[in-house]
Amino acid sequence: MDKLKIEGGYPLKGEITISGAKNSALPLMAASLLSSEILNLDNLPDLMDINSLSELLENMGSKITKGQNSISVDNSDISSTLAPYDIVRKMRASVLVLGPLLAKYGSATVSLPGGCAIGTRPVDMHINALEEMGASIEIKEGYIYAKAPKEGLRGAEIVFPQKSVGATENILMAATLANGTTTIANAAKEPEIEDLAKCLIQMGAKIEGIGTDLLTITGVKNLKSTNYSVIADRIETGTYMIAVAMTGGEVIFKNTRLDFLSALLPILKMAGIDIVELKNGDIKVTRNKNKPLNAVDITTKPYPGFPTDLQAQIMAMLTIADGAAVVDETIFENRFMHVPELARMGADITIKGSSALVRGVKELKGAEVMATDLRASVSLILAGLVANGTTIVNRIYHLDRGYEKLEEKLGACGAKLTRIS
Ligand code: UD1
């Protein structure tokens, strides 16, 4: 298993080009199953999760052609609607094939998902909503066996009990081919859901309420071929902005946006970081090391709140801030697995239930640590970038699921990272 060795203490200076969003690319690839024609995606990140979903689609009969940061998915010859455990366990997003398969082919057998070990992460909301659309669903031996009525799924008034990104995406996709109109109330409204809806509209879907928590979808008979460019990765952007906040220095971010980081920006500004949008759309992030890094309290919330996917990274920053801050994790019950690892590097963090009290320390010290999930892994790397001495992060396969060319991107800005195979 690969490890990453990091020599801490080098400020970041240079340019980082942000990749397409993993959390948008995966649902878009699943959405290809709604059409028998070709879906071309570009600005696609080159990641393990993308490979896993490609493998899953190919198993079903998709013909996939990969280019550099692009993919063409031809679903004219789907021969199976099975998503087997071996592939689904690697990546939770595989459950997103359930809605499209059921809507287009009338049946689906999908293994219950795996993915990051950050909580129980049930799929009851996906299943209940599909049942409301007429599907009969049985769960046995770790699989979801789903069947649509003979005449196809029907429109329904779905009211989600809480905001779920995955359930909103699954039902949004299923509804595009259902008979009649579906409304999804209390829908999640992450930018990646907006991206999915825009692509579906280009494919011929009828969707209203994009960007709000009430989506209205009128089913159509077929969806057609389109070309679509994946939105920039806001979590990758935020992760590297936090890296600059921690190491000091100045980095220009290319191919990204600020509007979808409205919860992170005020936090970074309060912490003392300068962020400006340049005339050409690039974003300049500066941290003057002579100024203190202020501690700021954080509560994770569904979009537009502070993303749970940036909680571990901001906590890494708070470990070296001036003063104490509280981090409340409201989305997942088990998302503090980075805490004992950060503590090995000298961080002072006390967990009580879903809150963590982080008291800033003068410096972190390099140590050997273990990555436990995707965002936890990257938080340890951020800590390693500022720690005194050498940090070894074990099990970085988690990282390869979600960060394209991390060593190259940070390395080009002066970070000292080496992968050890
Ligand atoms: C979540 C995050 C998303 C992040 C992703 C990966 C939110 C709202 N969602 O998306 O931003 O990119 O993790 O880290 O921030 N739930 C149920 N039943 C269901 C589905 C979900 O109880 O059927 C619960 C989950 O346990 C969780 C909450 O709803 O507490 C949000 O889950 P959901 O948004 O579906 O998770 P992901 O789609 O994985």
Coordinates of C-alpha atoms and ligand atoms in Angstrom, one line a residue:
M1 CA 0.0 0.0 0.0
D2 CA 1.3 3.4 -1.0
K3 CA 2.4 6.0 1.6
L4 CA 3.1 9.6 1.3
K5 CA 6.2 11.2 2.9
I6 CA 6.0 14.9 3.7
E7 CA 8.7 17.3 4.8
G8 CA 7.0 20.1 6.6
G9 CA 7.7 23.8 6.7
Y10 CA 7.6 25.0 3.1
P11 CA 5.3 27.8 2.2
L12 CA 3.1 27.3 -0.9
K13 CA 3.8 29.7 -3.8
G14 CA 2.6 29.2 -7.4
E15 CA -0.5 28.2 -9.4
I16 CA -3.0 25.3 -8.9
T17 CA -5.4 24.4 -11.6
I18 CA -8.5 22.9 -10.1
S19 CA -10.0 19.6 -11.5
G20 CA -13.6 18.8 -12.3
A21 CA -15.7 17.8 -9.3
K22 CA -15.7 14.1 -8.3
N23 CA -19.1 14.6 -6.7
S24 CA -20.5 15.9 -9.9
A25 CA -18.7 13.6 -12.4
L26 CA -20.0 10.4 -10.7
P27 CA -23.7 11.3 -10.8
L28 CA -23.3 12.6 -14.3
M29 CA -21.8 9.2 -15.4
A30 CA -24.7 7.4 -13.6
A31 CA -27.1 9.7 -15.5
S32 CA -25.8 8.4 -18.8
L33 CA -27.8 5.2 -18.1
L34 CA -31.0 7.2 -18.7
S35 CA -30.3 7.4 -22.4
S36 CA -29.4 4.9 -25.1
E37 CA -27.3 7.5 -26.8
I38 CA -23.9 8.8 -26.1
L39 CA -23.0 11.1 -23.2
N40 CA -19.7 13.0 -23.6
L41 CA -18.2 14.5 -20.4
D42 CA -15.2 16.8 -20.2
N43 CA -13.3 18.5 -17.4
L44 CA -13.5 15.0 -15.8
P45 CA -11.1 14.4 -12.9
D46 CA -8.7 11.4 -13.3
L47 CA -9.5 9.5 -10.1
M48 CA -9.9 6.0 -8.8
D49 CA -13.7 6.6 -8.2
I50 CA -14.2 7.5 -11.8
N51 CA -12.4 4.3 -12.8
S52 CA -14.6 2.3 -10.4
L53 CA -17.8 3.7 -11.9
S54 CA -16.5 3.2 -15.4
E55 CA -15.9 -0.5 -14.5
L56 CA -19.4 -0.7 -13.1
L57 CA -20.9 0.8 -16.3
E58 CA -18.8 -1.5 -18.5
N59 CA -20.1 -4.5 -16.6
M60 CA -23.6 -3.5 -17.6
G61 CA -22.6 -3.2 -21.3
S62 CA -21.6 0.5 -21.6
K63 CA -19.0 1.2 -24.2
I64 CA -16.6 3.7 -22.6
T65 CA -13.9 5.7 -24.4
K66 CA -11.6 7.7 -22.2
G67 CA -9.6 10.7 -23.3
Q68 CA -7.5 13.0 -21.2
N69 CA -9.9 14.3 -18.7
S70 CA -12.9 13.3 -20.8
I71 CA -15.1 10.3 -21.2
S72 CA -17.6 9.1 -23.8
V73 CA -20.3 6.7 -22.5
D74 CA -22.3 4.8 -25.1
N75 CA -25.2 3.0 -23.6
S76 CA -26.8 1.7 -26.8
D77 CA -26.3 -1.9 -25.7
I78 CA -27.0 -2.3 -21.9
S79 CA -27.2 -6.0 -21.2
S80 CA -27.3 -6.1 -17.4
T81 CA -28.8 -4.1 -14.6
L82 CA -26.7 -5.6 -11.8
A83 CA -24.4 -3.5 -9.7
P84 CA -22.3 -6.2 -7.9
Y85 CA -20.9 -5.9 -4.4
D86 CA -17.3 -6.1 -5.6
I87 CA -17.5 -2.7 -7.3
V88 CA -20.1 -1.0 -5.2
R89 CA -18.2 -1.6 -1.9
K90 CA -15.3 0.5 -3.3
M91 CA -17.5 3.5 -3.8
R92 CA -20.8 4.6 -2.3
A93 CA -21.8 6.7 -5.4
S94 CA -22.5 3.4 -7.2
V95 CA -25.9 3.4 -5.6
L96 CA -26.7 6.3 -8.0
V97 CA -27.2 3.8 -10.8
L98 CA -30.4 2.5 -9.0
G99 CA -32.7 5.4 -10.0
P100 CA -31.6 5.6 -13.7
L101 CA -31.7 1.7 -14.2
L102 CA -35.1 1.5 -12.7
A103 CA -36.5 4.4 -14.7
K104 CA -35.0 3.2 -18.0
Y105 CA -34.9 -0.6 -17.8
G106 CA -37.6 -1.3 -15.2
S107 CA -35.4 -3.3 -12.9
A108 CA -32.1 -3.1 -11.0
T109 CA -30.2 -5.2 -8.5
V110 CA -27.7 -3.0 -6.6
S111 CA -25.5 -4.0 -3.8
L112 CA -25.9 -2.0 -0.6
P113 CA -23.1 0.6 -0.8
G114 CA -19.7 0.9 1.0
G115 CA -17.5 3.9 0.6
C116 CA -15.8 6.0 3.3
A117 CA -16.4 4.7 6.8
I118 CA -17.8 8.0 8.1
G119 CA -21.0 6.9 9.6
T120 CA -23.9 4.5 9.0
R121 CA -25.0 6.3 5.8
P122 CA -28.3 4.5 5.1
V123 CA -30.1 4.5 1.8
D124 CA -33.7 4.4 3.2
M125 CA -34.6 7.7 1.7
H126 CA -33.6 6.6 -1.8
I127 CA -35.7 3.4 -1.4
N128 CA -38.8 5.0 0.2
A129 CA -39.0 7.6 -2.6
L130 CA -38.7 5.0 -5.3
E131 CA -41.4 3.0 -3.7
E132 CA -43.6 6.1 -3.7
M133 CA -43.0 6.2 -7.4
G134 CA -44.4 2.7 -7.7
A135 CA -41.3 0.5 -7.5
S136 CA -41.4 -2.7 -5.5
I137 CA -38.2 -3.1 -3.5
E138 CA -36.8 -6.0 -1.5
I139 CA -33.6 -6.0 0.4
K140 CA -31.9 -9.4 0.8
E141 CA -28.4 -10.8 1.1
G142 CA -26.9 -7.3 1.0
Y143 CA -28.6 -6.4 -2.3
I144 CA -31.4 -4.0 -3.3
Y145 CA -33.8 -5.8 -5.7
A146 CA -35.9 -3.2 -7.4
K147 CA -38.7 -3.5 -10.0
A148 CA -40.8 -0.7 -11.6
P149 CA -44.4 -1.3 -12.5
K150 CA -45.0 -2.6 -16.1
E151 CA -46.0 0.9 -17.3
G152 CA -42.9 2.4 -15.7
L153 CA -42.3 4.6 -12.6
R154 CA -44.9 7.2 -11.9
G155 CA -44.5 10.8 -10.8
A156 CA -45.0 11.3 -7.0
E157 CA -44.8 14.1 -4.4
I158 CA -41.6 13.2 -2.5
V159 CA -40.9 15.0 0.8
F160 CA -37.5 14.1 2.1
P161 CA -37.3 14.0 6.0
Q162 CA -33.8 15.5 5.8
K163 CA -31.5 16.8 3.1
S164 CA -29.6 14.1 1.3
V165 CA -27.4 14.7 -1.7
G166 CA -27.5 11.1 -2.9
A167 CA -31.2 10.6 -2.5
T168 CA -32.0 13.9 -4.3
E169 CA -29.8 12.9 -7.2
N170 CA -31.2 9.4 -7.4
I171 CA -34.8 10.5 -7.4
L172 CA -34.1 13.5 -9.7
M173 CA -32.7 11.1 -12.3
A174 CA -35.5 8.5 -11.9
A175 CA -38.1 11.2 -12.3
T176 CA -36.9 12.4 -15.6
L177 CA -38.3 9.3 -17.3
A178 CA -41.3 8.7 -15.0
N179 CA -44.9 9.0 -16.1
G180 CA -46.2 12.4 -15.0
T181 CA -44.8 15.0 -12.6
T182 CA -42.6 14.4 -9.6
T183 CA -41.9 17.0 -7.0
I184 CA -39.0 16.7 -4.5
A185 CA -39.5 18.8 -1.4
N186 CA -36.6 19.4 1.0
A187 CA -34.2 18.6 -1.9
A188 CA -30.5 19.1 -1.3
K189 CA -29.2 22.0 -3.4
E190 CA -25.5 21.4 -3.6
P191 CA -23.8 22.9 -6.8
E192 CA -23.2 19.3 -8.0
I193 CA -27.0 18.7 -8.0
E194 CA -27.4 21.8 -10.0
D195 CA -24.8 20.5 -12.4
L196 CA -26.6 17.2 -12.8
A197 CA -29.9 19.0 -13.4
K198 CA -28.3 21.2 -16.1
C199 CA -26.9 18.2 -17.9
L200 CA -30.2 16.3 -17.7
I201 CA -31.9 19.4 -19.2
Q202 CA -29.4 19.3 -22.1
M203 CA -30.3 15.6 -22.6
G204 CA -34.0 16.7 -22.9
A205 CA -35.3 16.4 -19.3
K206 CA -37.9 18.9 -17.9
I207 CA -36.8 20.2 -14.6
E208 CA -37.8 23.3 -12.7
G209 CA -36.6 24.8 -9.4
I210 CA -32.9 24.2 -10.0
G211 CA -30.8 25.6 -7.2
T212 CA -33.8 25.5 -4.7
D213 CA -35.0 22.9 -2.3
L214 CA -38.1 22.2 -4.4
L215 CA -37.5 20.4 -7.7
T216 CA -40.3 19.8 -10.1
I217 CA -39.7 17.2 -12.8
T218 CA -42.0 16.3 -15.7
G219 CA -41.2 12.9 -17.1
V220 CA -40.3 12.6 -20.8
K221 CA -40.1 9.4 -23.0
N222 CA -36.4 9.5 -23.9
L223 CA -33.3 11.4 -23.2
K224 CA -30.7 12.1 -25.9
S225 CA -27.0 12.5 -26.4
T226 CA -25.2 15.6 -25.2
N227 CA -21.7 17.1 -24.4
Y228 CA -21.3 18.4 -20.9
S229 CA -18.4 20.0 -19.0
V230 CA -18.1 19.0 -15.3
I231 CA -18.2 21.9 -12.7
A232 CA -15.0 22.7 -10.9
D233 CA -14.3 20.9 -7.6
R234 CA -15.3 23.2 -4.7
I235 CA -13.9 20.8 -2.2
E236 CA -10.5 20.5 -3.9
T237 CA -10.5 24.3 -4.2
G238 CA -11.3 24.7 -0.5
T239 CA -8.7 22.1 0.5
Y240 CA -5.9 23.9 -1.2
M241 CA -7.0 27.3 0.1
I242 CA -6.8 25.9 3.6
A243 CA -3.4 24.5 2.7
V244 CA -2.2 28.1 1.8
A245 CA -3.8 29.4 5.0
M246 CA -1.7 26.9 7.0
T247 CA 1.6 27.1 5.2
G248 CA 1.6 30.8 4.4
G249 CA 2.5 32.0 0.9
E250 CA 0.5 32.9 -2.2
V251 CA -1.3 30.7 -4.7
I252 CA -3.3 31.5 -7.8
F253 CA -6.2 29.2 -8.3
K254 CA -7.3 28.5 -11.9
N255 CA -10.4 26.9 -13.4
T256 CA -12.5 27.4 -10.3
R257 CA -15.1 29.8 -8.8
L258 CA -15.7 31.5 -5.5
D259 CA -19.5 31.7 -5.4
F260 CA -19.9 28.0 -4.4
L261 CA -17.5 28.5 -1.4
S262 CA -19.7 31.1 0.3
A263 CA -19.5 29.3 3.6
L264 CA -15.7 28.8 3.6
L265 CA -14.6 32.3 2.4
P266 CA -15.8 34.3 5.5
I267 CA -14.2 31.7 7.7
L268 CA -10.8 32.0 6.0
K269 CA -11.1 35.8 5.9
M270 CA -11.9 35.8 9.7
A271 CA -8.9 33.6 10.1
G272 CA -6.8 36.3 8.4
I273 CA -6.4 35.0 4.9
D274 CA -6.7 37.4 1.8
I275 CA -8.8 36.1 -1.1
V276 CA -9.3 38.1 -4.2
E277 CA -10.8 37.4 -7.6
L278 CA -8.5 38.6 -10.4
K279 CA -9.8 40.3 -13.6
N280 CA -9.3 37.0 -15.6
G281 CA -11.4 35.0 -13.1
D282 CA -8.4 33.4 -11.4
I283 CA -8.4 33.6 -7.6
K284 CA -5.5 34.7 -5.5
V285 CA -5.1 33.4 -2.0
T286 CA -2.5 35.0 0.3
R287 CA -1.5 34.3 3.9
N288 CA 1.0 36.6 5.5
K289 CA 2.9 34.4 8.0
N290 CA 3.7 37.4 10.2
K291 CA 0.0 37.8 11.0
P292 CA -1.7 35.4 13.5
L293 CA -4.1 32.7 12.2
N294 CA -7.3 33.3 14.1
A295 CA -9.4 30.4 15.5
V296 CA -13.0 30.4 14.1
D297 CA -16.0 28.1 15.2
I298 CA -17.4 25.8 12.5
T299 CA -20.7 23.9 12.1
T300 CA -21.2 21.6 9.1
K301 CA -24.6 22.0 7.3
P302 CA -26.1 21.0 4.0
Y303 CA -25.3 23.5 1.2
P304 CA -25.0 26.5 1.3
G305 CA -23.7 25.8 4.8
F306 CA -20.2 24.7 5.7
P307 CA -19.5 21.4 3.8
T308 CA -18.8 18.3 5.9
D309 CA -16.3 17.5 3.1
L310 CA -14.1 20.4 4.4
Q311 CA -14.5 19.7 8.1
A312 CA -11.3 17.6 8.5
Q313 CA -9.2 20.1 6.6
I314 CA -10.5 23.2 8.5
M315 CA -9.8 21.2 11.7
A316 CA -6.2 20.7 10.6
M317 CA -6.0 24.5 10.2
L318 CA -7.5 25.1 13.6
T319 CA -4.9 22.9 15.3
I320 CA -2.3 25.7 14.7
A321 CA -4.6 28.7 15.1
D322 CA -4.3 31.3 17.9
G323 CA -6.9 30.3 20.5
A324 CA -9.6 27.7 20.7
A325 CA -12.5 26.8 18.3
V326 CA -15.4 24.4 18.3
V327 CA -16.1 22.2 15.3
D328 CA -19.7 20.8 15.2
E329 CA -20.3 17.9 12.7
T330 CA -24.0 17.7 12.0
I331 CA -24.1 15.6 8.9
F332 CA -22.3 12.4 9.9
E333 CA -22.0 10.8 13.3
N334 CA -18.5 9.3 12.9
R335 CA -16.5 11.9 11.0
F336 CA -13.8 12.6 13.5
M337 CA -11.5 9.8 12.6
H338 CA -8.7 12.2 11.7
V339 CA -8.7 13.5 15.4
P340 CA -6.5 10.8 17.0
E341 CA -4.2 11.0 14.0
L342 CA -3.8 14.8 14.3
A343 CA -3.3 14.2 18.0
R344 CA -0.3 12.0 17.2
M345 CA 1.2 15.1 15.5
G346 CA 0.7 17.2 18.7
A347 CA -2.8 18.6 18.1
D348 CA -4.9 19.4 21.1
I349 CA -8.4 18.2 20.4
T350 CA -11.2 17.0 22.7
I351 CA -14.2 15.3 21.3
K352 CA -17.6 15.4 23.0
G353 CA -20.4 13.8 21.0
S354 CA -20.6 15.5 17.6
S355 CA -18.4 18.5 18.7
A356 CA -14.7 18.9 18.9
L357 CA -12.9 21.5 20.9
V358 CA -9.7 22.4 19.1
R359 CA -7.1 24.3 21.1
G360 CA -4.4 25.8 18.8
V361 CA -0.8 24.7 19.5
K362 CA 2.4 26.5 18.6
E363 CA 3.5 23.8 16.2
L364 CA 2.7 20.3 15.0
K365 CA 5.3 17.6 14.9
G366 CA 5.9 15.2 12.0
A367 CA 4.7 11.6 12.8
E368 CA 3.6 8.4 11.2
V369 CA -0.2 8.5 10.8
M370 CA -3.0 6.5 9.1
A371 CA -5.5 7.8 6.6
T372 CA -9.0 6.5 7.4
D373 CA -11.2 8.2 4.7
L374 CA -10.8 10.5 1.8
R375 CA -11.1 13.9 3.5
A376 CA -9.4 12.7 6.7
S377 CA -6.4 11.6 4.6
V378 CA -6.0 15.1 3.1
S379 CA -6.3 16.8 6.5
L380 CA -3.3 14.7 7.6
I381 CA -1.4 15.9 4.5
L382 CA -2.2 19.5 5.3
A383 CA -1.0 19.0 8.8
G384 CA 2.2 17.4 7.4
L385 CA 2.8 20.4 5.2
V386 CA 3.3 22.6 8.3
A387 CA 4.6 20.1 10.9
N388 CA 8.1 20.3 12.1
G389 CA 10.0 17.3 10.5
T390 CA 8.8 14.4 8.5
T391 CA 5.2 13.0 8.3
I392 CA 4.4 9.6 6.8
V393 CA 0.7 9.2 5.8
N394 CA -0.2 5.5 5.4
R395 CA -3.0 4.1 3.3
I396 CA -3.2 6.9 0.9
Y397 CA -5.4 4.9 -1.5
H398 CA -8.3 6.9 0.0
L399 CA -6.7 10.0 -1.4
D400 CA -6.5 8.6 -4.9
R401 CA -10.2 8.3 -4.8
G402 CA -10.7 12.0 -4.7
Y403 CA -7.7 14.2 -5.4
E404 CA -6.3 14.3 -8.9
K405 CA -2.4 14.7 -9.0
L406 CA -2.2 16.0 -5.4
E407 CA 1.6 15.5 -5.2
E408 CA 2.1 17.3 -8.5
K409 CA -0.2 20.2 -7.8
L410 CA 1.2 20.8 -4.3
G411 CA 4.8 19.9 -5.4
A412 CA 4.7 22.6 -8.1
C413 CA 4.0 25.2 -5.4
G414 CA 7.0 24.1 -3.3
A415 CA 5.6 21.4 -1.0
K416 CA 8.0 18.5 -0.4
L417 CA 5.9 15.3 -0.9
T418 CA 7.1 11.9 -2.0
R419 CA 5.0 8.8 -2.7
I420 CA 6.5 5.6 -1.4
S421 CA 5.2 2.5 -3.1
Ligands
UD1_1 C1 -22.8 13.6 1.9 C2 -22.8 15.1 2.0 C3 -22.1 15.6 0.8 C4 -20.7 14.9 0.7 C5 -20.8 13.4 0.8 C6 -19.5 12.8 0.9 C7 -24.5 16.6 2.9 C8 -25.9 16.9 3.0 N1 -24.2 15.6 2.1 O1 -23.5 13.2 0.8 O2 -22.0 17.0 0.8 O3 -20.1 15.3 -0.5 O4 -21.5 13.1 1.9 O5 -18.8 13.1 2.1 O6 -23.6 17.4 3.4 N2 -29.4 9.8 5.1 C9 -30.3 8.9 5.5 N3 -31.0 8.1 4.6 C10 -30.7 8.1 3.3 C11 -29.7 9.0 2.8 C12 -29.1 9.8 3.8 O7 -30.6 8.9 6.7 O8 -31.3 7.4 2.6 C13 -28.6 10.7 6.0 C14 -27.2 10.4 6.1 O9 -26.9 9.3 7.0 C15 -26.6 11.7 6.5 C16 -27.5 12.7 5.8 O10 -28.7 12.0 5.5 O11 -26.7 11.9 7.9 C17 -26.9 13.3 4.5 O12 -26.6 12.2 3.7 P1 -26.4 12.3 2.1 O13 -26.4 13.7 1.7 O14 -27.3 11.4 1.4 O15 -25.0 11.7 2.0 P2 -24.2 11.7 0.7 O16 -25.0 11.8 -0.5 O17 -23.2 10.7 0.9

